[in-house]
XYZ file of C-alpha atoms in Angstrom:
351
model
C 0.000 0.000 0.000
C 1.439 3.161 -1.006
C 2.279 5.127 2.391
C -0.012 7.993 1.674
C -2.921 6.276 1.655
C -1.760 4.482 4.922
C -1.703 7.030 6.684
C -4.895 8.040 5.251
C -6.536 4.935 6.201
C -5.021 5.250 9.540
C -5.289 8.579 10.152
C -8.738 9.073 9.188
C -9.944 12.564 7.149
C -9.842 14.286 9.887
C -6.516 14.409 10.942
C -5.361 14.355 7.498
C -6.949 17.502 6.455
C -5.469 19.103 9.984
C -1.917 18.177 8.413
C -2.447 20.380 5.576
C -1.783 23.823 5.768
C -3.034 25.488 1.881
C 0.858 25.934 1.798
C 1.847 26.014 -2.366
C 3.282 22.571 -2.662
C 6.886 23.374 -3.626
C 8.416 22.717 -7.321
C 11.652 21.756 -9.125
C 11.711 26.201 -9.826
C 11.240 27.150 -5.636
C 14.652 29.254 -4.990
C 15.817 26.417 -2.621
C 17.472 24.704 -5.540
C 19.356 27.572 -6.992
C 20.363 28.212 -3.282
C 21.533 24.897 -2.581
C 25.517 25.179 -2.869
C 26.477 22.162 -6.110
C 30.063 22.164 -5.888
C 31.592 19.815 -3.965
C 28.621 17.344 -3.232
C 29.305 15.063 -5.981
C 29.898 11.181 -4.390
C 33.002 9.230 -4.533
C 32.749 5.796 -5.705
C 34.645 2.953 -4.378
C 35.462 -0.224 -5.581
C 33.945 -3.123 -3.854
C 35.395 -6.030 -5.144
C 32.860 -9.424 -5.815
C 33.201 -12.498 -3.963
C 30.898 -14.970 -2.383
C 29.094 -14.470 1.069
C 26.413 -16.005 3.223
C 23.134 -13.533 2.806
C 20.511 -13.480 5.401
C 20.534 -14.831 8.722
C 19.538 -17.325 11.461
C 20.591 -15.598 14.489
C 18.297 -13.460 16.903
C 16.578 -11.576 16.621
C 16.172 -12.328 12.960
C 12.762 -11.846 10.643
C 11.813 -14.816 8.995
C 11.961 -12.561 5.779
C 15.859 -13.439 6.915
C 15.855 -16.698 6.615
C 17.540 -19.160 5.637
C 20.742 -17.781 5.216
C 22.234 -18.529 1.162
C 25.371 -18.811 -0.414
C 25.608 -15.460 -2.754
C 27.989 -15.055 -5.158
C 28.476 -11.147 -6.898
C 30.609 -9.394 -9.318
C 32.644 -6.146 -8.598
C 30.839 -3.206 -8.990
C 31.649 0.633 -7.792
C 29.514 2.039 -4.820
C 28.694 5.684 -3.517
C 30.771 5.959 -0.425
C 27.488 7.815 1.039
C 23.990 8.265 0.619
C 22.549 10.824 -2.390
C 22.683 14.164 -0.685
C 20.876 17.261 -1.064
C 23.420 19.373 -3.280
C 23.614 16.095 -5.220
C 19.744 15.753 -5.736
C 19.851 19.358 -6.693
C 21.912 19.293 -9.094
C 20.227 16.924 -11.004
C 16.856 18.876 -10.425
C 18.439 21.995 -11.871
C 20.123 20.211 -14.758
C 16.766 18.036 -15.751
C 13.827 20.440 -14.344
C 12.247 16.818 -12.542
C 9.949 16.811 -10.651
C 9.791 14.618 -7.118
C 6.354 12.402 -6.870
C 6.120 14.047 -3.482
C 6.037 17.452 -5.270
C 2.949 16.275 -7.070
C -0.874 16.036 -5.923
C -2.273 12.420 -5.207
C -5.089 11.872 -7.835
C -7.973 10.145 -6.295
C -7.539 7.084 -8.087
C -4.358 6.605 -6.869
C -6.675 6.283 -3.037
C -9.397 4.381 -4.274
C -7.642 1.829 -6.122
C -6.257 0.625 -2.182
C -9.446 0.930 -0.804
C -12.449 -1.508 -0.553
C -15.191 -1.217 -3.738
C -18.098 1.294 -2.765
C -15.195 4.010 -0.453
C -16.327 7.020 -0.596
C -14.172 9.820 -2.649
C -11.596 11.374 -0.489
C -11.674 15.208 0.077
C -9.979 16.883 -2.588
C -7.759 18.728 0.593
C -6.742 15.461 0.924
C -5.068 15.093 -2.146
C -2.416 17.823 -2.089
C 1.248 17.624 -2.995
C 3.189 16.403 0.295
C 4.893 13.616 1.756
C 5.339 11.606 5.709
C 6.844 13.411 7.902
C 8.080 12.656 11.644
C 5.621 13.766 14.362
C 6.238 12.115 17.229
C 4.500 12.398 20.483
C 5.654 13.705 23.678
C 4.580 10.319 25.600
C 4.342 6.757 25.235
C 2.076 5.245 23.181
C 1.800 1.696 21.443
C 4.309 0.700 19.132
C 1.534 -1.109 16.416
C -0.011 2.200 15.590
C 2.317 4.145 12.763
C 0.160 7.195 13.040
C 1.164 7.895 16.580
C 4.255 9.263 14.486
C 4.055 9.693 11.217
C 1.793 12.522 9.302
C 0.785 13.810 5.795
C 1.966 16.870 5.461
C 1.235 19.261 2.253
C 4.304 20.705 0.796
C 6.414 18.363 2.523
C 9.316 17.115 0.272
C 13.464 16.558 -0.432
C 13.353 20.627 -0.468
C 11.279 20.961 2.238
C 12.321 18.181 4.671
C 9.503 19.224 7.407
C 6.945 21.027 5.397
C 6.622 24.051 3.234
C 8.276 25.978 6.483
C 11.557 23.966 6.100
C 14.265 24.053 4.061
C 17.359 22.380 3.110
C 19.756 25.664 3.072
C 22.877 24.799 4.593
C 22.312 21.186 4.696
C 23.726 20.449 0.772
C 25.763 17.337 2.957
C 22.413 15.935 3.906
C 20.717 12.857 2.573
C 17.839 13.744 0.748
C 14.924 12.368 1.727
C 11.428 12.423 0.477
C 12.740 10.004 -2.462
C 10.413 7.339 -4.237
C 11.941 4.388 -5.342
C 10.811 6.136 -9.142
C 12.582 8.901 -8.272
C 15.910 7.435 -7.224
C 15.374 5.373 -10.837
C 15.841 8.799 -12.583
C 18.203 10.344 -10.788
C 20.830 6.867 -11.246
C 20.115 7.115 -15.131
C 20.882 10.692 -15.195
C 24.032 10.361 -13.149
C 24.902 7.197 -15.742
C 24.432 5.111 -12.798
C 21.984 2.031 -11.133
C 20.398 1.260 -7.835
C 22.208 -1.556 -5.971
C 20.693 -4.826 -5.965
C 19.947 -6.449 -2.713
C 22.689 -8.978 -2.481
C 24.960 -6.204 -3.465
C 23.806 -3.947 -0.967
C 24.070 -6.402 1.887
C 27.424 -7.659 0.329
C 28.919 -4.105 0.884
C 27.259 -3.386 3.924
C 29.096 -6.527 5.145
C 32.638 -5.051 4.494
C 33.878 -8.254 3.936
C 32.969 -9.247 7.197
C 31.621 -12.820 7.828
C 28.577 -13.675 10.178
C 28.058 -10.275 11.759
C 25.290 -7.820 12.884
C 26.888 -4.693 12.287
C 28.778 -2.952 9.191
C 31.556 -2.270 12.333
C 31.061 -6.253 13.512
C 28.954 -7.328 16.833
C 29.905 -4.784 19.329
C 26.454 -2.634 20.570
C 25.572 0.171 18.961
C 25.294 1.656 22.150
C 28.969 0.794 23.364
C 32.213 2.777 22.823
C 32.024 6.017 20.557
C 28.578 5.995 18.159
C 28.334 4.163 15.200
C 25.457 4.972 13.353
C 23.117 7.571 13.666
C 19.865 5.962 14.814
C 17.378 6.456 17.971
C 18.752 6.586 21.410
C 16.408 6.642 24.394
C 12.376 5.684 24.025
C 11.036 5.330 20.752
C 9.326 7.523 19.712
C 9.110 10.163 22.363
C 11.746 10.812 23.630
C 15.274 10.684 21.751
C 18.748 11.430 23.956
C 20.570 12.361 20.931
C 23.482 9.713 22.235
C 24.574 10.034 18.515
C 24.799 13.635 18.363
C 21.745 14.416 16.075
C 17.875 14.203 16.276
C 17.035 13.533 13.076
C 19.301 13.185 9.900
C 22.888 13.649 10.198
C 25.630 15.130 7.466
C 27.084 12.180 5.165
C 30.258 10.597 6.524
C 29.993 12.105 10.399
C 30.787 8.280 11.517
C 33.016 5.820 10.265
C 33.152 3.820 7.631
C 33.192 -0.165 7.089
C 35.962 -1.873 5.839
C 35.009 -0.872 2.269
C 35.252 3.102 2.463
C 31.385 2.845 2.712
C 29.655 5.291 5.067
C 26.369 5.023 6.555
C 25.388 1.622 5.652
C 23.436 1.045 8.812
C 21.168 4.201 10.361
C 21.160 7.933 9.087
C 18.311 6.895 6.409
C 16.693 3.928 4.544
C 17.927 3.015 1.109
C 16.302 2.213 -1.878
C 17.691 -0.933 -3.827
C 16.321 -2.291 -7.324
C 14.987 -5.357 -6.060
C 11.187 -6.497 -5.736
C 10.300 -7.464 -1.836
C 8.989 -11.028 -1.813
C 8.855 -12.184 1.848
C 9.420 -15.838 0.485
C 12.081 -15.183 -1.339
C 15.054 -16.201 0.203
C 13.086 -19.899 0.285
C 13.250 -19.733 -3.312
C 16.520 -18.854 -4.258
C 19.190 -21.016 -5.360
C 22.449 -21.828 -3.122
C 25.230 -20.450 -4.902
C 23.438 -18.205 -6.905
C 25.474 -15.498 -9.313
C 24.242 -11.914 -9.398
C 20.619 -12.588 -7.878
C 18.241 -9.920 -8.969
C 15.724 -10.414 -6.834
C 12.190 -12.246 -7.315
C 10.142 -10.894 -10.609
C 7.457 -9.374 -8.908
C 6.877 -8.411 -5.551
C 4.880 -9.828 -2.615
C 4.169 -8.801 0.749
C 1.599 -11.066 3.047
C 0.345 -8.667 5.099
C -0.417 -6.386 2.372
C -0.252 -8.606 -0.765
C -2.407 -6.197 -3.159
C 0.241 -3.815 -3.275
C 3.651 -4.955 -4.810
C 6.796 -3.431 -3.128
C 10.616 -3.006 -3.657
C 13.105 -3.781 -0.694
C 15.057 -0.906 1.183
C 17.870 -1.411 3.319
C 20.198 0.245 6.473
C 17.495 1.473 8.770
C 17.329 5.089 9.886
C 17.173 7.782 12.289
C 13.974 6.506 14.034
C 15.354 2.526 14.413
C 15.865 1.108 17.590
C 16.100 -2.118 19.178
C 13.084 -1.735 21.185
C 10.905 -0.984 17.962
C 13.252 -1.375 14.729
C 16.584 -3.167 14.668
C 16.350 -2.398 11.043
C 20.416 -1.022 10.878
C 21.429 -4.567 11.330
C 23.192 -5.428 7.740
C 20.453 -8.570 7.075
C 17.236 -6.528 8.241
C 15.025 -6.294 5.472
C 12.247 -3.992 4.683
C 9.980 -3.181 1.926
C 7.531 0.224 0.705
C 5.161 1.040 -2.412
C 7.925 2.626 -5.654
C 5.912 5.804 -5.020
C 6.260 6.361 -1.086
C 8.383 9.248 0.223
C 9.075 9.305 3.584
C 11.564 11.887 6.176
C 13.495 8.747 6.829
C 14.054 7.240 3.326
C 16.869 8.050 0.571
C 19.119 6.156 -1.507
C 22.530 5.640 -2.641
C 24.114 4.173 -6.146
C 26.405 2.052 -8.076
C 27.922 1.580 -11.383
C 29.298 -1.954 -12.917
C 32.672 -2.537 -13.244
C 33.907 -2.744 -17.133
C-alpha cells in the first residue's frame, strides 16, 4: 500500500486535512534549488570487489523474511561511499527540471484503487502535494499504531524536509529524503548510474565481514564512541541524541566499514532495485550469481500492493521498535512512497 494512503486509512480525514496547511506545494523552480551550494557534493565511488558471502541470517533476533541464510555469489561493482545528498539531488533537479512524486498532488484514483469497492471519494484537501513526515508524540504510546508518528503533510518534500516551512539551506551534505523508489530510478540514469541490488547492498554493507550484525562487527551500537546515527532513548518520544543528532545527520559524520562505505546502517533507509517477496530467500538457489531479486513483488500482510526492498534502517530505528540497521534486516515500501526517513545511494558496474 502506497504510504499515503496508509496514513490516510489510519489517520482518518480528519486528521489528514489538519496536516495540511493550503501551503503552495513546492516545485523543481522554488529558490531552494538555486540556493543549494552544487560544488563539492558530488559522491566518490569505491570499488567493492565481488566475492561470495552467506546472505541473510539465522541468528536473533532475525525476521523470517531473513531466513535461511544462502550462499551469494556477486561481481565487482563501484559504490557511492554515502547516501545521495541534497546538493547532489539538486543538481540533477536543476540540470533536468524533474519533478519529485512528493512534489505532485495524489489523484484520487491513486486512493481508491487501495481501498475496498463502494469508499467514498476522499476530500480533494486530501489530495495535495506532500509527503510523511516525523511527528512524534511527547509520551508513550503503542508501538503497532504508525500514526502515533508519522503525518501527511502538504508541501512536505526533499526541499522541504519538514513542510513548506523547512528548508534544506545549509544542509547540501544531507541525505535527501522524500525520495520514491521512481525517483531514485531517474536520478541513477541521469548520473549514468543504477540502484544496488539487494545482495549487493548487503554484500557491501558486510565489508567483507563474515557472520556479523553490524557494518563495524557485533559490538552494541550503544557501546564505545557511536556508530550509526539511529534512535537513542524511548522510541518515539523521547530521543537522547546519544549520537549527536535528532534527526538526519551530514554524510560521513561516523566511520566507515571496511570498504570506504559510510552510513550503511542508520542515518536513512535506502532504496535498492529489487522487488520485496517475503518468500524469497526460500526460493533462491544456493550459490546463486548476481541474484536480482524475485520478478514481482509480494508482501503477506499487504499482498495487493507490490513493493521493492530498502535497506540500512534510519534515524527513528531502535532495538526496542526497529533493529532495522542490522546489515540482514530487510524492509519493503510502495515505488511511489516518500518518507523523512528514506533516501538512496548508487552504483555503477565494473567494465
Amino acid at each position: 500500500m502506497n504510504a499515503r494512503t496508509l496514513i490516510y486509512l489510519l489517520s482518518g480525514a480528519g486528521c489528514m486535512a489538519a496536516c495540511g496547511n493550503g501551503a503552495r506545494p513546492a516545485t523543481a523552480t522554488d529558490s531552494t534549488v538555486q540556493a543549494v551550494k552544487l560544488t563539492d557534493t558530488m559522491n566518490r565511488m569505491v570499488l567493492i570487489p565481488g566475492g561470495a558471502f552467506e546472505m541473510g541470517t539465522d541468528e536473533m533476533p532475525a525476521q523470517p523474511d531473513e531466513q535461511p541464510v544462502h550462499k551469494v555469489q556477486v561481481d565487482s561493482f563501484m559504490m557511492d561511499e554515502h547516501e545521495v545528498t541534497n546538493g547532489e539531488f539538486a543538481a540533477f533537479v536543476a540540470a533536468t527540471g524533474y519533478v519529485t512524486i512528493a512534489e505532485k498532488p495524489i489523484s484520487k484514483e491513486e486512493i481508491l484503487k487501495e481501498l475496498p469497492p463502494g469508499s467514498p471519494d476522499p476530500d480533494s484537501s486530501l489530495l495535495q502535494a506532500g509527503s510523511l513526515v516525523f511527528s512524534p508524540p511527547d509520551h508513550e504510546v503503542p508501538l503497532d499504531d504508525v500514526s502515533q508518528w508519522w503525518a501527511f503533510k502538504a508541501g512536505a518534500s526533499w526541499q522541504h524536509p519538514e513542510g513548506p516551512e523547512s528548508s534544506i539551506n545549509g544542509k547540501e551534505h544531507y541525505p535527501a529524503v522524500h525520495i520514491s523508489w521512481e525517483d531514485a530510478q531517474a536520478y541513477a540514469q541521469w548520473a549514468g548510474k543504477r540502484l544496488p541490488t539487494e545482495a549487493e547492498w548487503e554484500y557491501a554493507a558486510r565489508g567483507g565481514l563474515a557472520r556479523q550484525n553490524y557494518p563495524w562487527g557485533n559490538e552494541a551500537l550503544t557501546t564505545g564512541q557511536p556508530k550509526a546515527n539511529t534512535w537513542n532513548g524511548h522510541f518515539p518520544y523521547q530521543n537522547t541524541k546519544t549520537d549527536g543528532f535528532y534527526g538526519t545527520a551530514p554524510v560521513k559524520t561516523y566511520a566507515p566499514n571496511r570498504y570506504g562505505l559510510y552510513d550503511m546502517s542508520g542515518n536513512v533507509w535506502e532504496w535498492c532495485a529489487d522487488w520485496y517477496d517475503a518468500n524469497y530467500y526460500q526460493h533462491t538457489p544456493a550459490g546463486a550469481h548476481n541474484p536480482q531479486g524475485p520478478d514481482k513483488g509480494f508482501d503477506p500482510a499487504d499482498p495487493a500492493a507490490p513493493k521493492r526492498v530498502i535497506r540500512g534502517g534510519s534515524f527513528m530505528c531502535t532495538d526496542e521498535y526497529c533493529s532495522g540497521y542490522r546489515v540482514t534486516a530487510r524492509m519493503k515500501t510502495t515505488p511511489t512512497s516518500g518518507l523523512a526517513n528514506l533516501g538512496f545511494r548508487c552504483v555503477k558496474d565494473v567494465k
